[in-house]
Tab-separated table of C-alpha atoms and ligand atoms in Angstrom:
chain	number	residue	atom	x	y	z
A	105	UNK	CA	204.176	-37.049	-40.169
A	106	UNK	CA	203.373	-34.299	-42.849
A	107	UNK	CA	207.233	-33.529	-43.463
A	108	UNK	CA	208.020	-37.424	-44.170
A	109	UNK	CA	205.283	-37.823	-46.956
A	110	UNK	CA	206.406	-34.593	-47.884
A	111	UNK	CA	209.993	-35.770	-47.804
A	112	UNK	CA	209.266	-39.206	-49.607
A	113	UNK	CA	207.080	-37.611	-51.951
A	114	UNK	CA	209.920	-34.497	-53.354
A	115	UNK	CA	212.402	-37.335	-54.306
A	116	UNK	CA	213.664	-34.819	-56.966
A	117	UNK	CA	214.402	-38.107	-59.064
A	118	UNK	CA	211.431	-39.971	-58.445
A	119	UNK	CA	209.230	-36.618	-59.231
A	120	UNK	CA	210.979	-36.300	-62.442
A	121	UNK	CA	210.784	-40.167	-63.106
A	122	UNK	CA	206.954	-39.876	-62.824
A	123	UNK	CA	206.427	-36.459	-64.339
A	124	UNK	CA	208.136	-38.216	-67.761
A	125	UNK	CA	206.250	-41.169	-67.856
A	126	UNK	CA	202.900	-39.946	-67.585
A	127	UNK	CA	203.409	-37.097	-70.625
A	128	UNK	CA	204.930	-40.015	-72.386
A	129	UNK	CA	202.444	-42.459	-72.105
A	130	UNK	CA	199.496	-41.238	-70.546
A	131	UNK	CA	197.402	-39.060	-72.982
A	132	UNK	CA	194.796	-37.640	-69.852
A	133	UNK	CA	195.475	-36.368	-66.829
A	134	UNK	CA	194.355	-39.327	-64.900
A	135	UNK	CA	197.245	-41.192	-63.954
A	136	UNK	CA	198.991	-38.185	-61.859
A	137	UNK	CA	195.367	-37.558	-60.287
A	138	UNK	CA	195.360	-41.280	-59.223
A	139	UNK	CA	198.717	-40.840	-57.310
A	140	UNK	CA	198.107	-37.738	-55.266
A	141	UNK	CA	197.410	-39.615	-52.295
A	142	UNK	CA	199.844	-42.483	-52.832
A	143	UNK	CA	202.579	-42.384	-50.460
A	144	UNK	CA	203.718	-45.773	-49.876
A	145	UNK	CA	203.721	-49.099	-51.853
A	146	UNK	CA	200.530	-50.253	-49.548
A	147	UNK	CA	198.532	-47.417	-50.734
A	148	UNK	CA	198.451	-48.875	-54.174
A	149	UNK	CA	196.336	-52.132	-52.577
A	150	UNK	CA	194.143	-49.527	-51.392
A	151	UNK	CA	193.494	-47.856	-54.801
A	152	UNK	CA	193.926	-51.261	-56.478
A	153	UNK	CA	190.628	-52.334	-54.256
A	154	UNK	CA	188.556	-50.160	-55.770
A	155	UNK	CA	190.446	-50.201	-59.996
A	156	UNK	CA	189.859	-53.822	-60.067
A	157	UNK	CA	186.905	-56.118	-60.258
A	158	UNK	CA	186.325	-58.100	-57.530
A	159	UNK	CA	187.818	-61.484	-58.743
A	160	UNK	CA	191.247	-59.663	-60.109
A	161	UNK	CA	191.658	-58.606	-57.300
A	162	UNK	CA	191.338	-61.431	-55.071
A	163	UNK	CA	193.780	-63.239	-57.818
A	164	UNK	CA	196.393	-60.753	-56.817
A	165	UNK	CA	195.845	-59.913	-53.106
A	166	UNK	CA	195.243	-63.745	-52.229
A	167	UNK	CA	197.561	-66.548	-50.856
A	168	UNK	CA	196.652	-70.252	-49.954
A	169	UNK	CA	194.485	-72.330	-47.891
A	170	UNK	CA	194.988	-70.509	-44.623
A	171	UNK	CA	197.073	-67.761	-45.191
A	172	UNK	CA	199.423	-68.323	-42.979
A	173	UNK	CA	202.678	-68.169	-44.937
A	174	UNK	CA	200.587	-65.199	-46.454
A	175	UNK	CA	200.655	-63.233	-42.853
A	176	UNK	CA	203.906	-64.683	-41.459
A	177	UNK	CA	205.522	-62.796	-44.926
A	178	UNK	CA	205.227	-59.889	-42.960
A	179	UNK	CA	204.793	-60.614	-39.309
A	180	UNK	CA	208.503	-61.454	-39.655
A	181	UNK	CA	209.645	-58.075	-40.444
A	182	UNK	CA	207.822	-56.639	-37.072
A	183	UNK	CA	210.208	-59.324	-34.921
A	184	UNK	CA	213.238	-57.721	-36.526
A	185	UNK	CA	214.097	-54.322	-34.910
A	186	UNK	CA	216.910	-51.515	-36.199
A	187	UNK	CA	219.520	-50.410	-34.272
A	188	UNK	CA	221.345	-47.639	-35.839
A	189	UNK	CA	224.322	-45.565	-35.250
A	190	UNK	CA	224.503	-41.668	-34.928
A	191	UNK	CA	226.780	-39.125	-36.010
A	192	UNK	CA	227.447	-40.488	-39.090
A	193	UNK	CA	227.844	-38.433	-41.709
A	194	UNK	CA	225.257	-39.942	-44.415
A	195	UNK	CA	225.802	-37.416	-47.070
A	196	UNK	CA	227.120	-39.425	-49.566
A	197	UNK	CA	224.478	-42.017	-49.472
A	198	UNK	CA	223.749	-44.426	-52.776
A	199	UNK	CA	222.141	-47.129	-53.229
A	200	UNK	CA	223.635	-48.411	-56.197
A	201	UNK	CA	224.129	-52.120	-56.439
A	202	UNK	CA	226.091	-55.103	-58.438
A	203	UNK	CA	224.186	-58.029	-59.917
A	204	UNK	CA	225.621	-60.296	-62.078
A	205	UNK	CA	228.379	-57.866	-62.917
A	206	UNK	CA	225.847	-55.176	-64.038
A	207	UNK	CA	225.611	-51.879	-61.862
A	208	UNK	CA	222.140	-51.188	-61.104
A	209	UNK	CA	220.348	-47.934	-59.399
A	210	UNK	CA	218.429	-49.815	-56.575
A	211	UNK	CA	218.655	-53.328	-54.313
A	212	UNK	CA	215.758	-53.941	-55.004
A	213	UNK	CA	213.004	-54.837	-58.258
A	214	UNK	CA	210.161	-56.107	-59.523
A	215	UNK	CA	208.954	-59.865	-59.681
A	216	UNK	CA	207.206	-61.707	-62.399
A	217	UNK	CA	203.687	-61.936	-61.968
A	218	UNK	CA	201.337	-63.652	-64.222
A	219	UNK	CA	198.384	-62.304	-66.593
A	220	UNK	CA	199.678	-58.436	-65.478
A	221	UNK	CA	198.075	-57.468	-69.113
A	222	UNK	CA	194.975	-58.019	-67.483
A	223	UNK	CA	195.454	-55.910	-64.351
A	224	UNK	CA	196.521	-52.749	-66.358
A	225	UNK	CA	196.968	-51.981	-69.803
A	226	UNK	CA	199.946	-53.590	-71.280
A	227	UNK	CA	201.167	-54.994	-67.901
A	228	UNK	CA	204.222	-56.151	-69.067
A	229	UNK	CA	205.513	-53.452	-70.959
A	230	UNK	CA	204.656	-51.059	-68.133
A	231	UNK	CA	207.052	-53.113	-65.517
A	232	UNK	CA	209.453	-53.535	-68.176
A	233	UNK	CA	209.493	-49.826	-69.225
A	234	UNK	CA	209.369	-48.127	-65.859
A	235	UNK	CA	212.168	-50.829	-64.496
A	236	UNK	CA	214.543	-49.803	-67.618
A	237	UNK	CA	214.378	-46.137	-66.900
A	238	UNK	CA	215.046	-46.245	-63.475
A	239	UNK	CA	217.417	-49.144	-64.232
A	240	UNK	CA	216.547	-51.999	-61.778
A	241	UNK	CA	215.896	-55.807	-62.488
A	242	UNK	CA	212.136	-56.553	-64.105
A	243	UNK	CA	211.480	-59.705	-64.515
A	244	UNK	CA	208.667	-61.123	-66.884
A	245	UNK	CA	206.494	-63.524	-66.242
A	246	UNK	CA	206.257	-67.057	-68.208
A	247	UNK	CA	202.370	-66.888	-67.624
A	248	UNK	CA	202.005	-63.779	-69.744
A	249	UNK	CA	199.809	-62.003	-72.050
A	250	UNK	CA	202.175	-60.084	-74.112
A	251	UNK	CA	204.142	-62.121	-76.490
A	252	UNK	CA	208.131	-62.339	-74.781
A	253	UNK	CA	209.875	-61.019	-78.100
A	254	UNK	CA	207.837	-57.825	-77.543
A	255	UNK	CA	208.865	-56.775	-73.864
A	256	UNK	CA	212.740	-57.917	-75.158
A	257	UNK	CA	212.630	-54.729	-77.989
A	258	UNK	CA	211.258	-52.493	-75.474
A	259	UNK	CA	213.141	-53.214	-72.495
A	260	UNK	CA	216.435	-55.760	-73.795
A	261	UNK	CA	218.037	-55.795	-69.952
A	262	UNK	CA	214.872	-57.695	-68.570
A	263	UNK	CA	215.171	-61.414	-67.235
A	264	UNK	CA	212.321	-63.888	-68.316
A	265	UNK	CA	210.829	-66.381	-65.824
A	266	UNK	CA	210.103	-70.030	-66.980
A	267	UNK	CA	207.480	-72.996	-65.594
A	268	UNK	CA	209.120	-75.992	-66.506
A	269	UNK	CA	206.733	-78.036	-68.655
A	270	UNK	CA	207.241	-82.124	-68.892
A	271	UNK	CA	208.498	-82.714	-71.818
A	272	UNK	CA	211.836	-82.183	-72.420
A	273	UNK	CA	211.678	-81.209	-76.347
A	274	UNK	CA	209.254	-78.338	-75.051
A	275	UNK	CA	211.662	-77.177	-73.078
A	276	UNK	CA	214.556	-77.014	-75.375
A	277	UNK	CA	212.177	-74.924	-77.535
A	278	UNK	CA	210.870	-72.528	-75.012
A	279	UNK	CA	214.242	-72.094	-74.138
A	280	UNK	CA	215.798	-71.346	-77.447
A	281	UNK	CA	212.716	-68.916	-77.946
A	282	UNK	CA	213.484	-66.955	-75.137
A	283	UNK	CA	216.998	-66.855	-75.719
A	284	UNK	CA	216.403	-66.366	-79.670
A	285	UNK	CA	214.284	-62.920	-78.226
A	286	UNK	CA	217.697	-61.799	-76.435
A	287	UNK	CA	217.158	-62.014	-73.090
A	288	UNK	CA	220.059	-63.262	-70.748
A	289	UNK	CA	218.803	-64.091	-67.563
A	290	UNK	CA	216.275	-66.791	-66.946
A	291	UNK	CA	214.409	-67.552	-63.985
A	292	UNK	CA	213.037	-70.874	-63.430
A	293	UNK	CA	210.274	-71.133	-60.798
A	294	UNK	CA	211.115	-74.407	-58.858
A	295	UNK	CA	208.209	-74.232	-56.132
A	296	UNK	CA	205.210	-74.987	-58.444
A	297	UNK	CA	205.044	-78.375	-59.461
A	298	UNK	CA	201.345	-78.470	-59.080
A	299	UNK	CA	199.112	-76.351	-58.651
A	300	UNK	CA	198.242	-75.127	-55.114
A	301	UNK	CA	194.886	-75.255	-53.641
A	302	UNK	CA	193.893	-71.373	-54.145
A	303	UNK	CA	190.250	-71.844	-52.800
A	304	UNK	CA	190.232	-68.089	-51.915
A	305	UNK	CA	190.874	-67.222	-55.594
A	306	UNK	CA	187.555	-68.926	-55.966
A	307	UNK	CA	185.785	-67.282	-53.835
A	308	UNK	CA	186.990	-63.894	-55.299
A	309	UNK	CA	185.052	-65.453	-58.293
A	310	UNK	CA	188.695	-65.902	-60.145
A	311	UNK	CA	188.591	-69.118	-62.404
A	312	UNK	CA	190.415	-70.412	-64.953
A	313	UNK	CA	189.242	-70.040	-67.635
A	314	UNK	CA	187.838	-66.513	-67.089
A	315	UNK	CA	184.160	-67.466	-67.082
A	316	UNK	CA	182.063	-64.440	-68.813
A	317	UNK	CA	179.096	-64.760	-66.584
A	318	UNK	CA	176.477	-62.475	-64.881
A	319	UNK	CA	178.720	-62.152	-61.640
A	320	UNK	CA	181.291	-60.803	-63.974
A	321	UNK	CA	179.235	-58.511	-65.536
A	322	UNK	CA	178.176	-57.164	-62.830
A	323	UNK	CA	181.817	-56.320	-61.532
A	324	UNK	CA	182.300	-54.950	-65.080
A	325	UNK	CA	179.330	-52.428	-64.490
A	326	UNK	CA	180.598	-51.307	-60.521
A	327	UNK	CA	184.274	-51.054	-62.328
A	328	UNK	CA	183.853	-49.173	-65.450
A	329	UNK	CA	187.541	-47.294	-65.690
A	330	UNK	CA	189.059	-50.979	-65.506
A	331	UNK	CA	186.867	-51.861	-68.278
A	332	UNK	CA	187.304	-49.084	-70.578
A	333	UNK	CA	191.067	-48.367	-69.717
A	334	UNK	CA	192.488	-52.243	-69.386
A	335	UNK	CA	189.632	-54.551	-70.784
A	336	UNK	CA	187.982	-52.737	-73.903
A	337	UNK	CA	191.377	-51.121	-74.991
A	338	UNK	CA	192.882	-54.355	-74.915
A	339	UNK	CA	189.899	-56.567	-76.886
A	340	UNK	CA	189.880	-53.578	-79.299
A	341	UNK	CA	193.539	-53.176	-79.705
A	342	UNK	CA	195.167	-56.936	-79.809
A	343	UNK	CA	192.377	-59.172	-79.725
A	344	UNK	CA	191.574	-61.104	-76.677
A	345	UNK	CA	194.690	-62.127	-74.957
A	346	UNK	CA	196.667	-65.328	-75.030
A	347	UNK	CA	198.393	-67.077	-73.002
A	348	UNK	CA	201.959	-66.148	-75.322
A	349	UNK	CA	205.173	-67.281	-73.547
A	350	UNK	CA	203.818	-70.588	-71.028
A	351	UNK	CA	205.556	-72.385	-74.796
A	352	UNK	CA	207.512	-71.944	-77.682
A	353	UNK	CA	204.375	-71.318	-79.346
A	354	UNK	CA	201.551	-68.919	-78.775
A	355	UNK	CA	198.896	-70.452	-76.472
A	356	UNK	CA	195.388	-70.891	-75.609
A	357	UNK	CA	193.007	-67.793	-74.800
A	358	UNK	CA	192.228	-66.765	-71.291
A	359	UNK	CA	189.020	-67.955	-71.627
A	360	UNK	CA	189.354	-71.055	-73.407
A	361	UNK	CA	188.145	-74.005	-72.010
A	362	UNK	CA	192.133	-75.913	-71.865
A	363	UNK	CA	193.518	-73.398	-70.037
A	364	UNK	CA	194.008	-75.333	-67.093
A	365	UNK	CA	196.064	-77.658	-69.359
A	366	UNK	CA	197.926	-75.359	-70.351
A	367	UNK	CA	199.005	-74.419	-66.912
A	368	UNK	CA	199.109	-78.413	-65.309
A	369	UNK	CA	202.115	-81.200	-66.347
A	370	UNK	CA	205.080	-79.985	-64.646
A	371	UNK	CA	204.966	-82.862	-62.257
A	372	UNK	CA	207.956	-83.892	-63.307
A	373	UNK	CA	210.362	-81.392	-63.050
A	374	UNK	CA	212.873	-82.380	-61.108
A	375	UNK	CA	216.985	-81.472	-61.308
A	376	UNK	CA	217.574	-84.133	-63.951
A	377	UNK	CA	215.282	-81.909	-66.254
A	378	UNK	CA	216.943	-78.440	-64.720
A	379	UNK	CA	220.921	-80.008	-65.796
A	380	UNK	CA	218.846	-79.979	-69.028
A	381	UNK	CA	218.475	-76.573	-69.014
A	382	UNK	CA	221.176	-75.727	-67.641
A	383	UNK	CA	222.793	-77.066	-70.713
A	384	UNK	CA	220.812	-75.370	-73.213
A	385	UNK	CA	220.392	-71.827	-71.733
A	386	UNK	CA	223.801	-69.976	-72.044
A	387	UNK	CA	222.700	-67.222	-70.113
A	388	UNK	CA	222.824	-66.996	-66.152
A	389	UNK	CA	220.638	-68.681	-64.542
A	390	UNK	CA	218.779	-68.471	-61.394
A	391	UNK	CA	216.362	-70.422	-59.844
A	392	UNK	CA	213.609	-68.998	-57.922
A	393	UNK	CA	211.415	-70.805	-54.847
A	394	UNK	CA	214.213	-72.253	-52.702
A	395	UNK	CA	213.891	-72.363	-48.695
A	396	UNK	CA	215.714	-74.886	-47.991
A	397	UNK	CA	219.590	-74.544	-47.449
A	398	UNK	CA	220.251	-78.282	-48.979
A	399	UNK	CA	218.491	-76.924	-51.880
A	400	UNK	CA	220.457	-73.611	-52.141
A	401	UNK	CA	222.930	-76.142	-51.983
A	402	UNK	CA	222.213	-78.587	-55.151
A	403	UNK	CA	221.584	-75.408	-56.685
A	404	UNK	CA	225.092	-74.503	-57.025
A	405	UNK	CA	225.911	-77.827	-57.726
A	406	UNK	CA	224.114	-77.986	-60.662
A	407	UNK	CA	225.157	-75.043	-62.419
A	408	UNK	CA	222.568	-72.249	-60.416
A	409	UNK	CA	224.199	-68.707	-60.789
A	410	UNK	CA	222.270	-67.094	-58.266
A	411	UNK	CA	218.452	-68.293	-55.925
A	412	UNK	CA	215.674	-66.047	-54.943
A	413	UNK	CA	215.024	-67.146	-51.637
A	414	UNK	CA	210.950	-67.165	-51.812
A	415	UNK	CA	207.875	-68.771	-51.269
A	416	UNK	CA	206.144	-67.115	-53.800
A	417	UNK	CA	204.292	-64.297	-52.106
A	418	UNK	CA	202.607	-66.781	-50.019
A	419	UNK	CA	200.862	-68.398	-52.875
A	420	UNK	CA	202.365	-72.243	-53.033
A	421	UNK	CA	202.553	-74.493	-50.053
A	422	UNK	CA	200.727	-72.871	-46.715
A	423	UNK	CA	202.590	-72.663	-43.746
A	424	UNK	CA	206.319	-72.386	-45.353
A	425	UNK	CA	208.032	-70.035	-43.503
A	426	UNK	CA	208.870	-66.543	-44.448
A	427	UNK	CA	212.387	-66.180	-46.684
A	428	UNK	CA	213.551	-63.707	-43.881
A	429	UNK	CA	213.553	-66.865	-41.683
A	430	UNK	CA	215.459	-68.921	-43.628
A	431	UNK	CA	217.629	-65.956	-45.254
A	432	UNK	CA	220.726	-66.421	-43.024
A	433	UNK	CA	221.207	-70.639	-43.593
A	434	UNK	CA	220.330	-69.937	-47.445
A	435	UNK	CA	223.507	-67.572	-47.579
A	436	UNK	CA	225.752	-69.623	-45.604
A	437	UNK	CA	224.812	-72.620	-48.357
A	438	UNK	CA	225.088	-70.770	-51.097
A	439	UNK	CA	228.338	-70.185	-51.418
A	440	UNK	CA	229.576	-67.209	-53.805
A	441	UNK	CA	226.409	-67.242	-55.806
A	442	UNK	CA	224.043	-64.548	-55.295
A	443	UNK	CA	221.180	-64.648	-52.886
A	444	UNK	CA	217.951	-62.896	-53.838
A	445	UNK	CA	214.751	-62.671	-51.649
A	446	UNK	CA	211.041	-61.940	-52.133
A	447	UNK	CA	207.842	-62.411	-50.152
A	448	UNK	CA	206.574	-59.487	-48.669
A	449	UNK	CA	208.827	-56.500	-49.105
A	450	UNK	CA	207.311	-53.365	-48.530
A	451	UNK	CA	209.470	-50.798	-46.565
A	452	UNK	CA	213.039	-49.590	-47.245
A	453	UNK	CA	213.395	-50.643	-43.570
A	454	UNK	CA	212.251	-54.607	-44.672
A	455	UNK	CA	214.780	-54.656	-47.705
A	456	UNK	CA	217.442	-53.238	-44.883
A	457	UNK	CA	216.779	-55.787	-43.111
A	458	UNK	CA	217.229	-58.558	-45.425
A	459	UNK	CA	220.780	-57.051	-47.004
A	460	UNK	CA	221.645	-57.732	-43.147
A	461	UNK	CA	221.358	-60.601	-43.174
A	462	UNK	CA	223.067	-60.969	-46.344
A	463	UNK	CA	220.910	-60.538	-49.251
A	464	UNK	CA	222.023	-59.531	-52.438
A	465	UNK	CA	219.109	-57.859	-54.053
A	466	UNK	CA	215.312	-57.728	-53.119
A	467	UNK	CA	212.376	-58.348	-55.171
A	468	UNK	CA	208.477	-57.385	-54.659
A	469	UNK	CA	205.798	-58.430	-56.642
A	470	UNK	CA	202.338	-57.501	-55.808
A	471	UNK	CA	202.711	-53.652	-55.227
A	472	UNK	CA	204.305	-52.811	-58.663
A	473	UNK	CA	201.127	-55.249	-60.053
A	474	UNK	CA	198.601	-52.442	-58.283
A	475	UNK	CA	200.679	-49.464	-59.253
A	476	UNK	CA	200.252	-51.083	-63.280
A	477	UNK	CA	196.674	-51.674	-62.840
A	478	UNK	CA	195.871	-47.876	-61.457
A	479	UNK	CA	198.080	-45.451	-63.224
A	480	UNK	CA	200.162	-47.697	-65.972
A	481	UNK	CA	203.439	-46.929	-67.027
A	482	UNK	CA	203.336	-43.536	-64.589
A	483	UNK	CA	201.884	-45.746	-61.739
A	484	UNK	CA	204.904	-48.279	-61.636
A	485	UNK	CA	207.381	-45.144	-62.181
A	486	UNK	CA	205.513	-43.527	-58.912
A	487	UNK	CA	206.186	-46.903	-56.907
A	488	UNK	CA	210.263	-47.248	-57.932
A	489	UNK	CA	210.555	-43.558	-56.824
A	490	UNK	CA	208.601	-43.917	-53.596
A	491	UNK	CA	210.336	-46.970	-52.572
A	492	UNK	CA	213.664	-45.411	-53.611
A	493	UNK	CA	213.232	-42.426	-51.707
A	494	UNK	CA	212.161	-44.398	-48.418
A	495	UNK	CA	214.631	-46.434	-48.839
A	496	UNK	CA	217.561	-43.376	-49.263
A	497	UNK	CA	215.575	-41.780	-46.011
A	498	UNK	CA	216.308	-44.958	-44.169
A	499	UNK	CA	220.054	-45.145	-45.083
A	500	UNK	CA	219.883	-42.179	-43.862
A	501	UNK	CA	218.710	-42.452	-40.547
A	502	UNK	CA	220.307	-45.966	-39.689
A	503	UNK	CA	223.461	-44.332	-40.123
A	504	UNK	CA	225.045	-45.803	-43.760
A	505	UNK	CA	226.487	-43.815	-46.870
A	506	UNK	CA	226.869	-47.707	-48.797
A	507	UNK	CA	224.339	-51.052	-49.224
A	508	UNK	CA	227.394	-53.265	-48.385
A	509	UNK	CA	228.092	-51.421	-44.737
A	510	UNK	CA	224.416	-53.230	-43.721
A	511	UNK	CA	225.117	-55.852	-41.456
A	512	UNK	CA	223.487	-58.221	-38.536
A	513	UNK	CA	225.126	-55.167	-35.852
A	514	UNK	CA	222.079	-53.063	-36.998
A	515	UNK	CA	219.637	-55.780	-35.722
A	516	UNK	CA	218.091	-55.704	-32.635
A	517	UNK	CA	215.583	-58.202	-30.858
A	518	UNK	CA	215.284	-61.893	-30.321
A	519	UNK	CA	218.272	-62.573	-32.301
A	520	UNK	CA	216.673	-66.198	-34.130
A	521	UNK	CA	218.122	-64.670	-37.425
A	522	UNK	CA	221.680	-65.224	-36.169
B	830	LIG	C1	199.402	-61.981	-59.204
B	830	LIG	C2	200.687	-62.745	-59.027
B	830	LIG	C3	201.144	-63.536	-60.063
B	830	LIG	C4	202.350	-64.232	-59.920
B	830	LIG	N1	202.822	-64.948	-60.977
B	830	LIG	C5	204.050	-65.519	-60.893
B	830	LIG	C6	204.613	-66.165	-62.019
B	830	LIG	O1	204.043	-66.197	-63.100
B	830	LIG	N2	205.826	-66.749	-61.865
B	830	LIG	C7	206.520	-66.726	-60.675
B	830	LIG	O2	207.621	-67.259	-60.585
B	830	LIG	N3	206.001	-66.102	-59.602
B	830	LIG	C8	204.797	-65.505	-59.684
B	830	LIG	N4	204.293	-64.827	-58.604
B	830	LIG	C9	205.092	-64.714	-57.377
B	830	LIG	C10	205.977	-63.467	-57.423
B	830	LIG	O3	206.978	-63.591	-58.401
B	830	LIG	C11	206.672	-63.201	-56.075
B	830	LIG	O4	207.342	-64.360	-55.667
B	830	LIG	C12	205.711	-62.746	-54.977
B	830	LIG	O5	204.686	-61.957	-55.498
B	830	LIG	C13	206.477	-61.942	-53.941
B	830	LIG	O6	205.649	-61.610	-52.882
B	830	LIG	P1	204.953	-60.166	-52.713
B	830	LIG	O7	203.858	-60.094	-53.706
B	830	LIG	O8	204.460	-60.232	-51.311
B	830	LIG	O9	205.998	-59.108	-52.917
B	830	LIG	C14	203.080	-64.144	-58.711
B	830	LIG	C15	202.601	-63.347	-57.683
B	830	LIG	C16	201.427	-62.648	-57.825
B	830	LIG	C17	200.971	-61.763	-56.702
């Protein structure tokens, strides 16, 4: 067991990747302490537990209602054995991908995930730094804290995720805003219409708005780095954060009381509106949320360049099944455009399994959120490197030198996925 985290952990790449980062944006010590133990994405929950008050927590860990599309996001992964081949010589292993015609260092990167600012310092910039050096997708999140034009001059190769508000003149704006900023990939989120019923957020004590109250004070005095490192730098620094990049125009603070306006009205959005985009965003365009094959469909048909299979970490509509399920139909549907997954990913052996099946690229979301909120920039480099070097280790063993030589033959099990 010692030799693998050894192993994992003397990814001369991922070693150097880190070491960089945290002399180049870490004036202390503290982010390399923070990482000694971490040997896998799921010890960053672990140390994310402790970082975070209570309530931010909860807002990243949690799902909906029951949890069940939560836990079957990685129960599915356990009913999917490996069956590899031996004698292979796996010498000349990469993992090297194509996306859109761009070559990229991994199959897999990281999702957009709202308010990250608030989790670690800069939360944006540190995804969008750490994915540009070790060139693989990041992709920003609409709901963010940093203004859009920012992340763009700091990382240019980043794709920018869009909530589709109702009215149509908003959109054209927000559109021409992010495309203005020079990004060239959008992402529109098509499984939020409304807003789910996140009663465990709630109980975390997560509200919007953030509610300054006694409870939260008291989290504030039993988290103290998270204040001083993320919260105080922050207020002191840029003022209390804003809602940037939901519009064309800057929005409402976090803790203003028409937040949740800001966030409601995209009842509406329906693939009328999206041939709306379509037209005004010359960039590619991919649509993220679909499960259903029709869908994957009517994506192509209305001008889609790629899906991400998802059901948003497990945070929409309970009891959806897991993207792995669906994975195989989704491809056959989709034609030539690409087919991109989330929900769940946490091994080299789970994004394996999903290029089987036919996946094009892999995304994961709330493991690159904890690695930001511990150790920054340096934390998120950690995580690519980790997850890089399980992932080469797994090539490895299973018996492939090339992504594209993963097939359904190195299944084994029930066979449903067929
Ligand atoms: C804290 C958090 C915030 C998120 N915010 C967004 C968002 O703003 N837009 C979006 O399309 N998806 C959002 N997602 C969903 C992720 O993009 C992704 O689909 C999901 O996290 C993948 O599952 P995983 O966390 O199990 O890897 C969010 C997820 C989390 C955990």
């Amino acid at each position: 067991m010692s030799d693998e985290v050894r192993t994992a952990g003397a990814d001369a790449t991922g070693n150097r990747m880190a070491r960089a980062s945290a002399t180049a944006t870490a004036p202390s010590a503290w982010p390399s302490r923070r990482l000694r133990r971490i040997f896998c994405l799921d010890d960053f929950e672990t140390a994310a537990r402790r970082f975070l008050p209570r309530p931010l927590f909860g807002y990243v860990a949690g799902a909906t209602e029951n949890n069940v599309t939560l836990t079957d996001n990685r129960a599915v992964f356990d009913e999917i054995g490996l069956m590899p081949r031996v004698l292979v010589d796996v010498s000349a292993r990469s993992q090297e991908t194509t996306l859109f015609g761009r070559r990229y260092a991994a199959p897999f990167g990281i999702a957009p995930m709202g308010i990250a600012a608030l989790m670690g310092y800069r939360g944006d910039l540190a995804l969008a730094r750490a994915a540009s050096r070790a060139n693989i997708v990041n992709v920003m999140s609409g709901s963010s804290l940093i203004r859009l034009e920012e992340v763009a001059a700091a990382a240019p190769e980043s794709w920018f995720q869009i909530y589709v508000p109702n009215e149509s003149p908003r959109v054209a704006a927000l559109v021409d805003r992010i495309a203005a900023a020079g990004f060239e990939t959008l992402v529109v989120t098509v499984d939020s219409s409304v807003v789910p019923n996140r009663e465990n957020n709630v109980r975390a004590g997560f509200k919007t708005p953030l509610e300054p109250n006694l409870s939260l004070l008291w989290q504030g005095m039993i988290h103290p780095f998270w204040v001083f490192e993320v919260f105080l730098r922050t207020l002191i620094r840029h003022g209390m954060p804003c809602f940037e990049n939901n519009q064309a125009e800057k929005g409402v603070p976090i803790v203003s009381r028409t937040v949740a306006r800001d966030f409601s009205g995209r009842e509406r959005f329906d693939w009328a509106e999206l041939d709306r985009v379509r037209e005004r965003w010359r960039g590619t365009l991919v649509l993220k949320g679909i499960l259903n094959p029709e869908d994957a469909r009517r994506a192509r048909e209305h001008g889609a360049d790629g899906i991400i299979v998802s059901n948003h970490g497990g945070r929409q509509l309970d009891g959806v099944p897991s993207p792995m399920r669906v994975l195989a139909a989704v491809k056959a549907a989709a034609g030539d455009m690409p087919v991109m997954i989330d929900s769940g990913f946490r091994r080299g052996t789970d994004i394996l399994k999903a290029l089987a099946l036919g996946a094009d690229y892999v995304f994961i979301g709330r493991p690159f959120n904890y690695a930001a909120a511990v150790a920054g920039e340096a934390g998120v480099d950690h995580a690519i490197a980790l997850m890089m070097a399980e992932l080469k280790a797994d090539m490895g063993l299973i018996g492939i030198n090339r992504l594209a030589e993963m097939g359904p033959e190195f299944l084994f099990g029930q066979g449903w996925w067929r």
